[in-house]
PDB file of C-alpha atoms in Angstrom:
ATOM      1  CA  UNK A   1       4.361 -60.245 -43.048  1.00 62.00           C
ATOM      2  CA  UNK A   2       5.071 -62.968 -40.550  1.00 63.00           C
ATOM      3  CA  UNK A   3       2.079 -64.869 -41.790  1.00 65.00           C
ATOM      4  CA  UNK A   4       3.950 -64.400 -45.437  1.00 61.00           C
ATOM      5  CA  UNK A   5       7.785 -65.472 -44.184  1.00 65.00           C
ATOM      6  CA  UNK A   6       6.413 -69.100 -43.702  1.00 75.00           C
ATOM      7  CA  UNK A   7       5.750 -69.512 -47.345  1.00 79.00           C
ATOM      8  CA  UNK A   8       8.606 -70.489 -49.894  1.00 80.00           C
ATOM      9  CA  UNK A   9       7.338 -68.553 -52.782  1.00 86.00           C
ATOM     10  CA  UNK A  10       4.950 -65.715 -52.995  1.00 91.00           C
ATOM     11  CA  UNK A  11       3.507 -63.899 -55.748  1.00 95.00           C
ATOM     12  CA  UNK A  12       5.927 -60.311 -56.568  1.00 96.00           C
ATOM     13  CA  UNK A  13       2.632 -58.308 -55.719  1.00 96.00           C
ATOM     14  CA  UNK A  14       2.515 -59.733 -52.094  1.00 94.00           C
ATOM     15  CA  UNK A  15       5.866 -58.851 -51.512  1.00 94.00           C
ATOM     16  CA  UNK A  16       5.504 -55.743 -52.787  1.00 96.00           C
ATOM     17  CA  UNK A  17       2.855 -55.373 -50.736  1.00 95.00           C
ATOM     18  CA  UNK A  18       4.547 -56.125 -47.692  1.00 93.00           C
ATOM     19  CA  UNK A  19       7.220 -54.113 -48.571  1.00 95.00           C
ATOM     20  CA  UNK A  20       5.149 -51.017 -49.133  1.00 96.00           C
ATOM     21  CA  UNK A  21       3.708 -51.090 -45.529  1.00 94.00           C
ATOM     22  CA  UNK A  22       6.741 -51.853 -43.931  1.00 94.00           C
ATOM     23  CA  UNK A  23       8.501 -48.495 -45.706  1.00 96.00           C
ATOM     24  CA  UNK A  24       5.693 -46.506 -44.964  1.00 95.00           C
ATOM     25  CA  UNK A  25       5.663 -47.829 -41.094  1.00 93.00           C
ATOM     26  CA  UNK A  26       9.952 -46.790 -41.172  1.00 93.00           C
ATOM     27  CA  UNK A  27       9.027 -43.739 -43.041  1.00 91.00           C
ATOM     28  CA  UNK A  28       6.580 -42.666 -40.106  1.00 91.00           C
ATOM     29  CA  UNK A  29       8.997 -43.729 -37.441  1.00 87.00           C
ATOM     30  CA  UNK A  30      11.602 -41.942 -38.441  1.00 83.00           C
ATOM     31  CA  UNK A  31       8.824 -38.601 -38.751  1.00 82.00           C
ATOM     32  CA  UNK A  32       9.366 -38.495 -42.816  1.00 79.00           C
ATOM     33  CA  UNK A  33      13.243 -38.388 -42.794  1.00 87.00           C
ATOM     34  CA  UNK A  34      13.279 -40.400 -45.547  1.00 92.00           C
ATOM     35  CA  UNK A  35      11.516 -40.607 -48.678  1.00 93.00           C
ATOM     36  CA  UNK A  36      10.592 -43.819 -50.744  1.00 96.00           C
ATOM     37  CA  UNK A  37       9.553 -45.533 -54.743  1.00 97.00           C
ATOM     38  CA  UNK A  38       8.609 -48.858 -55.528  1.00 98.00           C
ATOM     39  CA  UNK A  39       8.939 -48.487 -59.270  1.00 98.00           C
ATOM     40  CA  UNK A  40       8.116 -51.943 -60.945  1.00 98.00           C
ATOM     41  CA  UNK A  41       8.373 -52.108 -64.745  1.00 98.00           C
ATOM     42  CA  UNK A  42       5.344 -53.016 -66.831  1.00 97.00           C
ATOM     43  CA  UNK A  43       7.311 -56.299 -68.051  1.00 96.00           C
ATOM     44  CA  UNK A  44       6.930 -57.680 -64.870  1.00 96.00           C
ATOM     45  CA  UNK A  45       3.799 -60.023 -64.284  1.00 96.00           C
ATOM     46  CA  UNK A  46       3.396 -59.270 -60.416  1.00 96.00           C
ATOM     47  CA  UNK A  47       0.534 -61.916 -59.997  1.00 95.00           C
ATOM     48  CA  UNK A  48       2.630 -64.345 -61.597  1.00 95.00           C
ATOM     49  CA  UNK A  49       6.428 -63.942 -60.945  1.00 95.00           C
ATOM     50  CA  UNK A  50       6.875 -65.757 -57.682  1.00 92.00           C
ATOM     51  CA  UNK A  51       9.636 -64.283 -55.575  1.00 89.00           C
ATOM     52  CA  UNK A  52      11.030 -66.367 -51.697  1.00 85.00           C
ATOM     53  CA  UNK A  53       8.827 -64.116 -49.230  1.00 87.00           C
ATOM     54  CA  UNK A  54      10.329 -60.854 -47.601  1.00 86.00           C
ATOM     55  CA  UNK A  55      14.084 -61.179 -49.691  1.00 88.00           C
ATOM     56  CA  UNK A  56      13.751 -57.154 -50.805  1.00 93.00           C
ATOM     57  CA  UNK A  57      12.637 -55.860 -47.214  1.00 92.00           C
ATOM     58  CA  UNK A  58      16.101 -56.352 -45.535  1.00 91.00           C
ATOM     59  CA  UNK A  59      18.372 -54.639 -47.636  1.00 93.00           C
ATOM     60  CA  UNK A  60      15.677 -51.459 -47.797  1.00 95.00           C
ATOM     61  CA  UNK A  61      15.698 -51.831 -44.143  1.00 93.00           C
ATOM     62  CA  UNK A  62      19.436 -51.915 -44.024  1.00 91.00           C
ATOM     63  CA  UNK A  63      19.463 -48.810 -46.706  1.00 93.00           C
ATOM     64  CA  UNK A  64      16.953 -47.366 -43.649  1.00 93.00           C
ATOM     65  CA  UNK A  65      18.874 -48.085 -40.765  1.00 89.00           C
ATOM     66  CA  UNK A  66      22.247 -47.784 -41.951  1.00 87.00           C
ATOM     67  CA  UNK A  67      22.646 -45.077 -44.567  1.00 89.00           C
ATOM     68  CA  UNK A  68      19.380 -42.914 -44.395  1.00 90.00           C
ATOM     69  CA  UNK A  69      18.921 -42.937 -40.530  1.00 85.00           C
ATOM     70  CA  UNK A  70      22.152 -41.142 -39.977  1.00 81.00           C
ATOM     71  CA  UNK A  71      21.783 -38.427 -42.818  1.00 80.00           C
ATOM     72  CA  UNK A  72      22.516 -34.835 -41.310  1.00 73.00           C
ATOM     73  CA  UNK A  73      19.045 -32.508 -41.295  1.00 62.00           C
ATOM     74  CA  UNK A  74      20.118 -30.257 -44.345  1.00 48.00           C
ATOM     75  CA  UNK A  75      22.842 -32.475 -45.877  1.00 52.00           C
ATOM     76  CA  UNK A  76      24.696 -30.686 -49.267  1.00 45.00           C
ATOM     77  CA  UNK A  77      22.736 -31.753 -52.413  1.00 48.00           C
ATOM     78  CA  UNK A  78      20.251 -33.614 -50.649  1.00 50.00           C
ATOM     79  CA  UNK A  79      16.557 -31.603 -49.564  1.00 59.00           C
ATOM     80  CA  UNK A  80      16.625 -32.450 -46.172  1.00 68.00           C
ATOM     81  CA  UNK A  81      15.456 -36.112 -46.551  1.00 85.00           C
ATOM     82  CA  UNK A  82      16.976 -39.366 -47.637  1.00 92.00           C
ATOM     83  CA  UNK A  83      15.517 -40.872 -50.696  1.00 94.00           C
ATOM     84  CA  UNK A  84      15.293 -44.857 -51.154  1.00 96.00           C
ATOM     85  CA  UNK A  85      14.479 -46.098 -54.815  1.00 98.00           C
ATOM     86  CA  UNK A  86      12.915 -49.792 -55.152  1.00 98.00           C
ATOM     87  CA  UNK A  87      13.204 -50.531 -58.990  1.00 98.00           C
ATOM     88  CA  UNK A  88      11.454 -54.224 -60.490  1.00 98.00           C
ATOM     89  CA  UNK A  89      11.773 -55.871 -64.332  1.00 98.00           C
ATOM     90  CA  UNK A  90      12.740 -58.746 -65.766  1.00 97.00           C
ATOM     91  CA  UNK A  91      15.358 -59.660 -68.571  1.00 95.00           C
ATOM     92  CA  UNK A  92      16.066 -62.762 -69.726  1.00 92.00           C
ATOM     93  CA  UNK A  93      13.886 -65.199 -67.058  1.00 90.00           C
ATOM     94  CA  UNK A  94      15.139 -63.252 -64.328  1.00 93.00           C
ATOM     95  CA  UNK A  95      13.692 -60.572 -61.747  1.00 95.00           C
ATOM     96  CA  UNK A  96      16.221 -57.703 -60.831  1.00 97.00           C
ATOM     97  CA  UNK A  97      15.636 -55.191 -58.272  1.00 97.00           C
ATOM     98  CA  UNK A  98      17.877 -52.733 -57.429  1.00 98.00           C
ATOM     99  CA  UNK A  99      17.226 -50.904 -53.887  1.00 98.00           C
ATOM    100  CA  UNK A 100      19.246 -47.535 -54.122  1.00 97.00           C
ATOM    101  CA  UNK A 101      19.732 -45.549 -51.599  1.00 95.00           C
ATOM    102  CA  UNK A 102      21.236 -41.558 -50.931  1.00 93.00           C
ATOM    103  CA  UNK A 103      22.173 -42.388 -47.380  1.00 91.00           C
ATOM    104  CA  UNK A 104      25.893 -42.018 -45.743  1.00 88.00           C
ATOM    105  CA  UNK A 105      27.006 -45.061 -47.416  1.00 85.00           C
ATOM    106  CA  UNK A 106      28.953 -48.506 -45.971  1.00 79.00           C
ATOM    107  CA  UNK A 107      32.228 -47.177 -45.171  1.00 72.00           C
ATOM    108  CA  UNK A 108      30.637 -43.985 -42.467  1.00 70.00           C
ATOM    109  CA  UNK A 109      27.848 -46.487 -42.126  1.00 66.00           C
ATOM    110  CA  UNK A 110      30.560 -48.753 -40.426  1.00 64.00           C
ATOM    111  CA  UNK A 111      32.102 -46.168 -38.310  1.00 63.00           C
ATOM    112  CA  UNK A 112      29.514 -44.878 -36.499  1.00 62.00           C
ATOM    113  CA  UNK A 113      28.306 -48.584 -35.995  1.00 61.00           C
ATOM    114  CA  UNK A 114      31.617 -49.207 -34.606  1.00 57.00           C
ATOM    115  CA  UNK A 115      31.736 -45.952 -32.223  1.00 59.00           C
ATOM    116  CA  UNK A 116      28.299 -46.141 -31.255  1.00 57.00           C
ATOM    117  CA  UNK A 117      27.753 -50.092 -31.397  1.00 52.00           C
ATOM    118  CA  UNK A 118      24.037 -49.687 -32.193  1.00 52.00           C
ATOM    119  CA  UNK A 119      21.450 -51.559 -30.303  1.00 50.00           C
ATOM    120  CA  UNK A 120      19.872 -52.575 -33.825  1.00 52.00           C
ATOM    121  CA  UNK A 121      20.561 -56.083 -35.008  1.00 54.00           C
ATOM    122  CA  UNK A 122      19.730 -56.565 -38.583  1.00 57.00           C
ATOM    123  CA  UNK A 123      19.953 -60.356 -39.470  1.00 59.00           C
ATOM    124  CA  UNK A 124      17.778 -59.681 -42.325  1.00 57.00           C
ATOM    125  CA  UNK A 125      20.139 -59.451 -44.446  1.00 58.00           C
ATOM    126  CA  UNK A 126      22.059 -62.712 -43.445  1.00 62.00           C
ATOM    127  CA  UNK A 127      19.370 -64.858 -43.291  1.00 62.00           C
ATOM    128  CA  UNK A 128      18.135 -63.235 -46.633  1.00 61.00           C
ATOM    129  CA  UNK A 129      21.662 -64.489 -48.026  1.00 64.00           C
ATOM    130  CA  UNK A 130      21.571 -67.794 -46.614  1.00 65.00           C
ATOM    131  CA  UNK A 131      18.170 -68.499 -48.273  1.00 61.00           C
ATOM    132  CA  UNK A 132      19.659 -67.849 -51.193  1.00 61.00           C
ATOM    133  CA  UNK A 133      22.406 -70.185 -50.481  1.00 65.00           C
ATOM    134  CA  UNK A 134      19.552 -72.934 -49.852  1.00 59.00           C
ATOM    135  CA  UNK A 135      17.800 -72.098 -52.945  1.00 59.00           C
ATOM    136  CA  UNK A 136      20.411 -72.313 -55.291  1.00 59.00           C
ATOM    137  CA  UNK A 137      21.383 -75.806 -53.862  1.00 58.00           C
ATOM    138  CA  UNK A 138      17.849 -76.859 -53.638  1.00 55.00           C
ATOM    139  CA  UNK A 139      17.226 -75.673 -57.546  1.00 56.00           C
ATOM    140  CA  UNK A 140      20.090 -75.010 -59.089  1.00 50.00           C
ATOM    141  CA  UNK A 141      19.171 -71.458 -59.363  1.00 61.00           C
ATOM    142  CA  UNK A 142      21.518 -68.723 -60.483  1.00 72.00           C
ATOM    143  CA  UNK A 143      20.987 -65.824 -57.849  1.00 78.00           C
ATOM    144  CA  UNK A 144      22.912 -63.067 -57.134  1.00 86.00           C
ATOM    145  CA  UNK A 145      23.315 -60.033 -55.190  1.00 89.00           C
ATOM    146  CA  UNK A 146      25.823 -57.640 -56.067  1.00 94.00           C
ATOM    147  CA  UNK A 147      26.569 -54.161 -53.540  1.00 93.00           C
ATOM    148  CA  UNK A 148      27.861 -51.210 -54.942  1.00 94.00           C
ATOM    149  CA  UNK A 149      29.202 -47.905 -52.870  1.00 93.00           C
ATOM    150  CA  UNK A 150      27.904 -45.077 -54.647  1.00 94.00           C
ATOM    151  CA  UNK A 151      30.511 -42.040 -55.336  1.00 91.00           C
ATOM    152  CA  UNK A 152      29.260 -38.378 -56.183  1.00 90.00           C
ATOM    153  CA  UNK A 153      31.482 -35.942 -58.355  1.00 92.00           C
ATOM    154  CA  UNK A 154      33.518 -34.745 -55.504  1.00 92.00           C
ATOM    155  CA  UNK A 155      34.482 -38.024 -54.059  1.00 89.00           C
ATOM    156  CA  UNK A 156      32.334 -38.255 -51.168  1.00 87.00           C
ATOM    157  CA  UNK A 157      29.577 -41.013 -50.630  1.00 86.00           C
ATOM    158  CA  UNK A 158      26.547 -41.000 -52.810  1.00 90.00           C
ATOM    159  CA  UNK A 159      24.824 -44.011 -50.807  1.00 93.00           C
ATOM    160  CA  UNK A 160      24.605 -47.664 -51.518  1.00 95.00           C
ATOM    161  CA  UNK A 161      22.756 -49.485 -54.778  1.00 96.00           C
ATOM    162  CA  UNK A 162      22.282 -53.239 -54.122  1.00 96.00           C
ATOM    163  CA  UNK A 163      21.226 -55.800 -56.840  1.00 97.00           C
ATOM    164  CA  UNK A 164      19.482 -58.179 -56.529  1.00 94.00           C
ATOM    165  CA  UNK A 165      19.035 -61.373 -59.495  1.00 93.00           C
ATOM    166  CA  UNK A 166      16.519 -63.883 -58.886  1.00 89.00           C
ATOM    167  CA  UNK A 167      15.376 -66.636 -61.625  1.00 87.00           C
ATOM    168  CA  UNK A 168      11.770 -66.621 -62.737  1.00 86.00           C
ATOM    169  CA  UNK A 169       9.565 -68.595 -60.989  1.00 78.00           C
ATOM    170  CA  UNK A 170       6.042 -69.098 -62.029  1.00 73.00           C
TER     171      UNK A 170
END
């Protein structure tokens, strides 16, 4: 992974890759709380699509950390583990992937970060968004990430879904 981060572009199936070990490593960890999926479509030419190296892993690891880690033992609707959903295609010369997650959500995410002030420091995700930032300055390139809280029928939090759009690079 490390060896990967130095790179500026890496193939989609090397990220994937990465990203598979590091879920299953969480996934042990955390003794199987969680489940996981890496779903990529068949539209989407792993060996070919170039992706910036590790910009999926931190928002699964904040889905893991944040939303999933938290989830009660035998939470309503849910059987007993957290599920995280890694989806990959392509539309119009860009890659999305949407990371979706069943955790507590943001908002009670927040809270107990704020009562408990949690030893954990992600900076994945800000250095993930200030890549970004540098590669759409560098290239011109249109990326985007969009968050979204998820709501279930009754009001209460359904977990997170983040999107992520990233230009086609070959």
């Amino acid at each position: 992974i490390l060896q990967k981060s130095r790179e500026t572009i890496i193939p989609v199936e090397k990220e994937v890759e990465a990203l598979g070990l590091y879920l299953e490593l969480e996934s042990l960890g955390f003794e199987k709380k969680f489940e996981y999926k890496i779903w990529v479509n068949d539209d989407v030419d792993t060996s070919v699509i170039k992706v910036p190296p590790l910009i999926i892993q931190p928002y699964a690891e904040n889905a893991i950390w944040h939303g999933l880690m938290h989830l009660p033992d035998r939470q309503a609707g849910k059987k007993g583990r957290g599920q995280l959903l890694i989806e990959l295609h392509t539309e119009n010369n860009f890659l999305f992937c949407k990371i979706t997650d069943d955790g507590i959500g943001r908002q009670k995410g927040d809270d107990l970060k704020n009562k408990t002030q949690s030893a954990h420091k992600s900076m994945g995700m800000h250095t993930t968004a200030r890549r970004i930032e540098m590669l759409q300055q560098k290239k011109q390139l249109d990326t985007q990430i969009k968050i979204t809280d998820l709501v279930l029928p009754d009001g209460s939090s359904g977990g997170t879904e983040v999107l992520l759009k990233i230009p086609i690079m070959n």
